[in-house]
Short mmCIF file of C-alpha atoms and ligand atoms in Angstrom, two decimals:
data_model
loop_
_atom_site.label_atom_id
_atom_site.label_comp_id
_atom_site.label_asym_id
_atom_site.label_seq_id
_atom_site.Cartn_x
_atom_site.Cartn_y
_atom_site.Cartn_z
CA MET Y 1 -6.20 -22.46 21.11
CA LYS Y 2 -9.50 -22.75 18.89
CA ASP Y 3 -8.93 -23.89 15.03
CA ILE Y 4 -7.42 -20.81 13.38
CA ARG Y 5 -8.79 -20.45 9.63
CA ASN Y 6 -8.42 -16.64 8.93
CA ILE Y 7 -5.89 -14.19 10.00
CA VAL Y 8 -5.85 -10.78 9.85
CA ILE Y 9 -1.94 -9.14 10.56
CA LEU Y 10 -1.09 -5.84 10.77
CA THR Y 11 1.97 -4.58 10.47
CA GLY Y 12 4.01 -0.97 11.68
CA ALA Y 13 7.26 0.41 11.25
CA GLY Y 14 8.37 -1.72 13.73
CA ILE Y 15 8.67 -4.67 11.18
CA SER Y 16 11.23 -2.56 8.95
CA ALA Y 17 13.45 -1.09 11.60
CA GLU Y 18 15.64 -4.40 11.36
CA SER Y 19 15.90 -3.62 7.67
CA GLY Y 20 17.29 -0.11 8.28
CA VAL Y 21 14.12 2.00 8.13
CA ALA Y 22 13.70 4.78 10.66
CA THR Y 23 10.31 4.22 12.79
CA PHE Y 24 8.64 7.53 13.41
CA ARG Y 25 8.49 7.32 17.75
CA GLY Y 26 11.75 5.74 18.16
CA PRO Y 27 14.90 7.97 18.89
CA ASP Y 28 15.26 8.22 14.85
CA GLY Y 29 11.50 9.40 14.95
CA LEU Y 30 12.31 13.11 14.16
CA TRP Y 31 13.02 13.84 9.97
CA GLU Y 32 15.19 16.98 10.29
CA GLY Y 33 13.69 18.52 13.61
CA HIS Y 34 10.34 17.73 12.21
CA ARG Y 35 7.99 16.28 13.80
CA VAL Y 36 6.20 14.01 11.23
CA GLU Y 37 2.70 14.56 12.22
CA ASP Y 38 3.73 18.26 11.02
CA VAL Y 39 5.02 17.10 7.77
CA ALA Y 40 2.25 14.37 6.83
CA THR Y 41 -0.46 16.81 6.48
CA PRO Y 42 -2.42 18.04 3.59
CA GLU Y 43 -1.85 21.69 5.37
CA ALA Y 44 2.08 21.18 5.15
CA PHE Y 45 1.72 20.03 1.52
CA PHE Y 46 -0.44 22.71 0.73
CA ARG Y 47 2.07 25.45 2.83
CA ASP Y 48 5.33 24.12 2.04
CA PRO Y 49 5.49 21.62 -1.10
CA ALA Y 50 8.97 21.48 -1.44
CA LEU Y 51 9.42 20.67 2.11
CA VAL Y 52 6.89 18.11 2.07
CA GLN Y 53 8.13 16.67 -1.47
CA LYS Y 54 11.88 16.85 -0.17
CA PHE Y 55 10.82 14.15 2.82
CA TYR Y 56 9.25 11.85 0.89
CA ASP Y 57 11.72 11.50 -2.25
CA GLU Y 58 14.30 10.84 0.82
CA ARG Y 59 12.46 8.55 2.13
CA ARG Y 60 11.51 6.85 -1.66
CA ALA Y 61 15.26 7.12 -2.52
CA LYS Y 62 16.32 4.92 0.80
CA LEU Y 63 13.97 2.10 -0.16
CA ARG Y 64 16.76 1.47 -2.94
CA THR Y 65 19.28 0.65 -0.22
CA VAL Y 66 17.28 -1.35 2.09
CA HIS Y 67 15.95 -5.29 1.94
CA PRO Y 68 13.44 -7.04 3.57
CA ASN Y 69 14.33 -8.59 6.74
CA ALA Y 70 13.63 -12.22 8.06
CA ALA Y 71 9.88 -10.83 9.47
CA HIS Y 72 9.14 -10.07 6.07
CA GLN Y 73 10.06 -13.10 4.43
CA ALA Y 74 8.24 -15.36 7.43
CA LEU Y 75 5.21 -13.29 6.45
CA ALA Y 76 5.74 -14.00 2.87
CA LYS Y 77 6.22 -17.46 3.31
CA LEU Y 78 2.86 -17.85 5.68
CA ASP Y 79 0.92 -15.98 2.58
CA ALA Y 80 2.03 -18.77 0.48
CA ALA Y 81 1.40 -22.07 2.46
CA TRP Y 82 -2.04 -20.44 4.68
CA PRO Y 83 -4.69 -22.85 3.75
CA GLY Y 84 -7.41 -20.07 5.22
CA ASP Y 85 -8.04 -16.47 4.63
CA LEU Y 86 -4.78 -14.31 5.16
CA LEU Y 87 -4.67 -10.73 5.13
CA LEU Y 88 -1.82 -8.43 5.26
CA VAL Y 89 -2.45 -5.21 6.32
CA THR Y 90 0.35 -2.59 6.35
CA GLN Y 91 0.42 0.69 7.57
CA ASN Y 92 4.12 1.13 5.99
CA VAL Y 93 4.70 2.98 3.08
CA ASP Y 94 7.58 1.16 2.65
CA ASP Y 95 8.02 -1.49 -0.26
CA LEU Y 96 9.71 -4.89 1.87
CA HIS Y 97 6.57 -6.79 2.29
CA ASP Y 98 6.11 -6.63 -1.94
CA ARG Y 99 9.81 -7.50 -2.03
CA ALA Y 100 9.35 -10.08 -0.07
CA GLY Y 101 6.27 -11.61 -1.56
CA SER Y 102 3.56 -11.25 0.36
CA LYS Y 103 0.05 -11.16 -1.88
CA HIS Y 104 -2.49 -11.11 0.23
CA LEU Y 105 -1.44 -7.35 0.93
CA LEU Y 106 -2.57 -3.86 1.04
CA HIS Y 107 -1.22 -0.54 2.18
CA MET Y 108 -3.76 1.18 4.14
CA HIS Y 109 -1.40 4.32 4.06
CA GLY Y 110 -0.29 4.37 0.64
CA GLU Y 111 3.28 3.88 -0.67
CA LEU Y 112 6.27 5.43 -1.81
CA ASN Y 113 6.08 4.10 -4.87
CA SER Y 114 2.94 5.35 -6.04
CA ALA Y 115 2.29 9.27 -7.40
CA TRP Y 116 -1.07 10.33 -7.06
CA CYS Y 117 -1.89 12.91 -9.96
CA LEU Y 118 -3.64 15.81 -8.97
CA ALA Y 119 -4.90 16.96 -12.30
CA CYS Y 120 -6.10 13.60 -13.19
CA ASP Y 121 -6.37 11.89 -10.09
CA ALA Y 122 -4.56 8.59 -11.41
CA ARG Y 123 -2.46 6.59 -8.94
CA SER Y 124 0.84 5.52 -11.26
CA PRO Y 125 3.95 3.72 -9.96
CA PHE Y 126 6.55 6.24 -9.15
CA ASP Y 127 10.40 5.43 -7.92
CA GLY Y 128 11.81 8.62 -8.82
CA VAL Y 129 12.19 12.41 -7.52
CA MET Y 130 8.77 14.40 -7.01
CA ALA Y 131 10.60 18.00 -5.98
CA THR Y 132 11.52 18.69 -9.53
CA GLU Y 133 7.52 18.43 -11.02
CA PRO Y 134 7.91 15.52 -13.42
CA PRO Y 135 4.64 14.97 -15.55
CA CYS Y 136 1.81 12.60 -14.30
CA PRO Y 137 2.65 9.29 -16.10
CA GLN Y 138 -0.76 8.94 -17.19
CA CYS Y 139 -1.92 12.91 -18.17
CA GLY Y 140 1.31 14.10 -18.84
CA GLN Y 141 0.68 17.40 -17.16
CA PRO Y 142 3.52 18.16 -15.20
CA GLY Y 143 4.02 19.37 -11.24
CA CYS Y 144 0.43 18.09 -10.00
CA LEU Y 145 2.02 14.81 -8.22
CA ARG Y 146 1.53 14.36 -4.79
CA PRO Y 147 2.81 11.10 -2.81
CA ASP Y 148 0.77 8.67 -2.67
CA ILE Y 149 0.47 8.68 0.81
CA VAL Y 150 -2.70 8.63 3.57
CA TRP Y 151 -1.95 11.68 5.45
CA PHE Y 152 -3.10 12.88 9.15
CA GLY Y 153 -6.81 13.78 8.42
CA GLU Y 154 -7.48 11.68 5.59
CA MET Y 155 -9.08 8.64 5.22
CA PRO Y 156 -7.03 5.53 4.97
CA TYR Y 157 -7.56 3.27 1.75
CA GLN Y 158 -9.77 -0.02 1.88
CA MET Y 159 -11.34 0.40 5.06
CA GLU Y 160 -14.23 -1.52 3.91
CA ARG Y 161 -11.72 -3.96 3.11
CA ILE Y 162 -10.26 -4.26 5.84
CA GLU Y 163 -13.45 -4.38 8.32
CA GLN Y 164 -14.61 -7.16 6.55
CA ALA Y 165 -11.70 -8.94 7.19
CA LEU Y 166 -11.70 -8.11 10.99
CA ALA Y 167 -15.23 -9.40 11.43
CA ARG Y 168 -14.13 -12.85 9.64
CA CYS Y 169 -10.62 -13.50 11.36
CA ASP Y 170 -10.12 -15.93 14.29
CA LEU Y 171 -6.89 -14.46 14.85
CA PHE Y 172 -5.63 -11.05 14.96
CA VAL Y 173 -1.74 -10.60 14.93
CA SER Y 174 -0.07 -6.93 15.08
CA ILE Y 175 3.30 -6.46 14.72
CA GLY Y 176 5.59 -3.68 15.11
CA THR Y 177 3.08 -0.26 15.66
CA SER Y 178 3.30 1.40 19.04
CA GLY Y 179 -1.04 1.37 18.84
CA ALA Y 180 -0.80 5.30 18.62
CA VAL Y 181 -2.74 6.20 15.28
CA TYR Y 182 -6.35 5.35 14.41
CA PRO Y 183 -8.17 4.02 12.81
CA ALA Y 184 -5.29 1.21 12.52
CA ALA Y 185 -4.48 1.33 16.09
CA GLY Y 186 -8.26 0.09 17.10
CA PHE Y 187 -8.69 -2.64 15.20
CA VAL Y 188 -7.75 -5.09 18.08
CA GLN Y 189 -11.12 -4.08 19.61
CA THR Y 190 -12.74 -4.97 16.46
CA ALA Y 191 -11.14 -8.12 16.05
CA ARG Y 192 -12.12 -8.93 19.74
CA HIS Y 193 -15.66 -7.66 19.30
CA TYR Y 194 -16.34 -10.44 16.64
CA GLY Y 195 -14.60 -12.99 18.77
CA ALA Y 196 -11.14 -13.31 17.19
CA ARG Y 197 -7.75 -14.13 19.48
CA THR Y 198 -5.38 -11.30 19.60
CA LEU Y 199 -1.36 -11.31 19.70
CA GLU Y 200 0.79 -8.43 19.40
CA MET Y 201 4.46 -9.07 18.76
CA ASN Y 202 6.20 -5.48 19.43
CA LEU Y 203 9.97 -4.67 21.01
CA ASP Y 204 8.00 -2.73 24.13
CA PRO Y 205 4.56 -2.89 24.97
CA SER Y 206 2.31 -0.80 22.65
CA GLU Y 207 -0.38 2.08 23.71
CA GLY Y 208 -3.16 -0.91 22.90
CA SER Y 209 -1.17 -3.95 24.78
CA PHE Y 210 -3.91 -4.47 27.17
CA HIS Y 211 -6.51 -5.25 24.26
CA PHE Y 212 -4.63 -8.39 23.66
CA HIS Y 213 -4.75 -12.01 24.67
CA GLU Y 214 -1.07 -12.57 23.64
CA SER Y 215 1.61 -10.23 23.68
CA ARG Y 216 5.49 -11.05 22.90
CA MET Y 217 7.77 -8.64 23.51
CA GLY Y 218 11.29 -8.77 21.28
CA ARG Y 219 12.89 -8.32 17.74
CA ALA Y 220 10.22 -8.68 14.98
CA GLY Y 221 13.39 -10.64 12.80
CA GLU Y 222 13.42 -13.15 16.06
CA LEU Y 223 9.60 -13.59 17.28
CA VAL Y 224 8.05 -13.53 13.57
CA PRO Y 225 10.01 -16.49 12.09
CA ASP Y 226 9.18 -18.71 15.31
CA TRP Y 227 5.31 -17.89 15.39
CA VAL Y 228 5.00 -18.72 11.31
CA GLU Y 229 6.73 -21.89 12.13
CA GLU Y 230 4.61 -22.73 15.07
CA ILE Y 231 1.35 -21.46 12.68
CA LEU Y 232 2.25 -23.52 10.00
CA GLN Y 233 2.76 -26.95 12.54
CA ASN Y 234 -1.27 -26.85 12.95
CA VAL Y 235 -2.11 -26.73 9.35
C1 LIG G 1 -8.28 9.35 9.90
C2 LIG G 1 1.85 7.55 6.68
C3 LIG G 1 -10.68 10.46 9.66
C4 LIG G 1 2.37 8.89 6.70
C5 LIG G 1 0.67 7.44 8.22
C6 LIG G 1 -7.33 11.89 18.57
C7 LIG G 1 -7.85 11.01 18.89
C8 LIG G 1 -7.67 9.78 18.21
C9 LIG G 1 -7.36 9.74 16.81
C10 LIG G 1 -7.20 11.03 16.32
C11 LIG G 1 -7.21 12.26 17.04
N1 LIG G 1 -6.54 13.34 16.40
C12 LIG G 1 -6.61 13.31 15.31
C13 LIG G 1 -6.80 11.70 15.05
C14 LIG G 1 -6.82 10.64 14.03
C15 LIG G 1 -5.63 10.68 13.24
C16 LIG G 1 -4.82 9.84 14.60
O1 LIG G 1 -5.04 8.87 15.38
N2 LIG G 1 -4.06 10.94 14.89
C17 LIG G 1 -3.19 10.16 16.55
C18 LIG G 1 -1.45 11.43 16.03
C19 LIG G 1 -3.39 10.56 17.45
N3 LIG G 1 -5.48 9.70 12.38
C20 LIG G 1 -5.45 10.12 11.19
O2 LIG G 1 -5.85 11.44 10.97
C21 LIG G 1 -5.83 8.79 10.11
N4 LIG G 1 -7.29 9.41 9.20
O3 LIG G 1 -8.41 9.55 11.04
O4 LIG G 1 -8.84 10.24 9.13
C22 LIG G 1 -11.37 10.43 8.62
C23 LIG G 1 -12.99 10.17 8.65
C24 LIG G 1 -13.35 10.25 7.17
C25 LIG G 1 -13.09 10.94 6.57
C26 LIG G 1 -11.55 11.56 5.94
C27 LIG G 1 -10.93 11.55 7.62
C28 LIG G 1 -5.04 8.89 8.85
C29 LIG G 1 -3.66 8.68 9.63
C30 LIG G 1 -2.40 8.07 8.61
C31 LIG G 1 -1.37 8.97 9.38
N5 LIG G 1 -0.03 8.61 8.03
N6 LIG G 1 1.70 6.88 7.84
C32 LIG G 1 3.98 8.45 6.19
O5 LIG G 1 4.56 7.42 6.58
O6 LIG G 1 4.82 9.48 6.01
S1 LIG G 1 0.69 7.21 9.90
C33 LIG G 1 2.17 6.41 10.75
O7 LIG G 1 2.49 6.32 12.11
C34 LIG G 1 2.37 5.05 10.24
O8 LIG G 1 1.82 4.65 9.07
C35 LIG G 1 1.61 4.63 11.44
O9 LIG G 1 0.36 4.37 10.98
C36 LIG G 1 1.41 5.33 12.42
C37 LIG G 1 2.41 4.95 13.73
O10 LIG G 1 3.44 5.06 13.23
P1 LIG G 1 4.25 2.57 13.84
O11 LIG G 1 4.04 2.14 12.32
O12 LIG G 1 2.97 2.61 14.69
O13 LIG G 1 5.32 3.11 14.27
P2 LIG G 1 5.97 3.72 15.58
O14 LIG G 1 7.52 4.66 15.18
O15 LIG G 1 5.24 4.82 16.11
O16 LIG G 1 6.02 2.55 16.20
C38 LIG G 1 7.16 1.26 16.03
C39 LIG G 1 6.86 0.30 17.01
O17 LIG G 1 7.58 -0.98 16.62
C40 LIG G 1 7.26 0.69 18.29
O18 LIG G 1 6.22 0.58 19.14
C41 LIG G 1 8.38 -0.20 18.75
O19 LIG G 1 8.47 -0.63 20.02
C42 LIG G 1 8.46 -1.02 17.49
N7 LIG G 1 9.76 -1.50 17.11
C43 LIG G 1 10.75 -0.80 16.88
N8 LIG G 1 11.58 -2.12 16.57
C44 LIG G 1 11.31 -2.89 16.68
C45 LIG G 1 9.81 -2.71 17.03
N9 LIG G 1 9.29 -4.09 17.17
C46 LIG G 1 10.07 -5.28 16.81
N10 LIG G 1 10.72 -5.38 16.39
C47 LIG G 1 11.77 -4.13 16.30
N11 LIG G 1 12.87 -4.40 15.50
#
């Protein structure tokens, strides 16, 4: 394998599954009979804010009961040990990569533990309940907070930074994602276009499996620690 210096890793709900966090498209993919696509939209929020706030309040509360698994921990070890550039782009809105210790990390679809104030536009750390219309931590206005989550039809965060990293990377690794949602599902094609090697690790083949040079099928909790050991051997 040509020498690898710069790595971009994309993770999805599958990396958090073994921590007990529900995935979107698995058997537990529905929430109270709602398809996520129907709840994770600005239209749903403005049509029925109480329903959407409940959806996110419940998922935010659940974070306190789950912990990073071996895959999160292995990626944090790689983050600390890798001599070249490493960027972990997660589609997940949970805080498990953060709690495992990954530093070169960005949440392209936002975070459960962040609140976005529609009055002052500030984002603030938030781990409480939004349905009770608490005041904004910055401007103090009550009833103006929305989840700081990128919904369908909204622009993911830090796309410039992601595209620059994809253009420069020698290796693109996709872990635990179905490849169903864009622009994240297109990152593998961008990376290949710029000459990167591409590796997928997933329980089942994703919708974009054919784009990857290599696919390893299995649980992230087993595959990711093995891969991190393998890649650190060549350092
Ligand atoms: C945008 C936050 C434009 C919410 C999320 C038609 C064609 C192409 C695109 C579109 C289209 N129509 C509309 C679009 C655009 C749309 C889209 O892609 N729709 C899809 C449904 C077709 N995309 C958007 O709207 C995006 N924005 O395009 O903006 C724009 C341009 C200019 C200006 C303004 C706007 C925004 C999308 C972001 C939506 N928010 N999340 C929340 O969390 O509540 S998406 C959500 O689903 C996730 O964040 C993730 O991104 C996505 C997919 O989920 P996965 O993480 O992959 O999870 P999933 O359950 O699907 O799969 C889990 C995988 O893990 C499985 O493969 C399974 O096998 C595996 N697995 C399970 N267990 C394990 C495992 N693997 C390993 N180990 C295990 N143990």
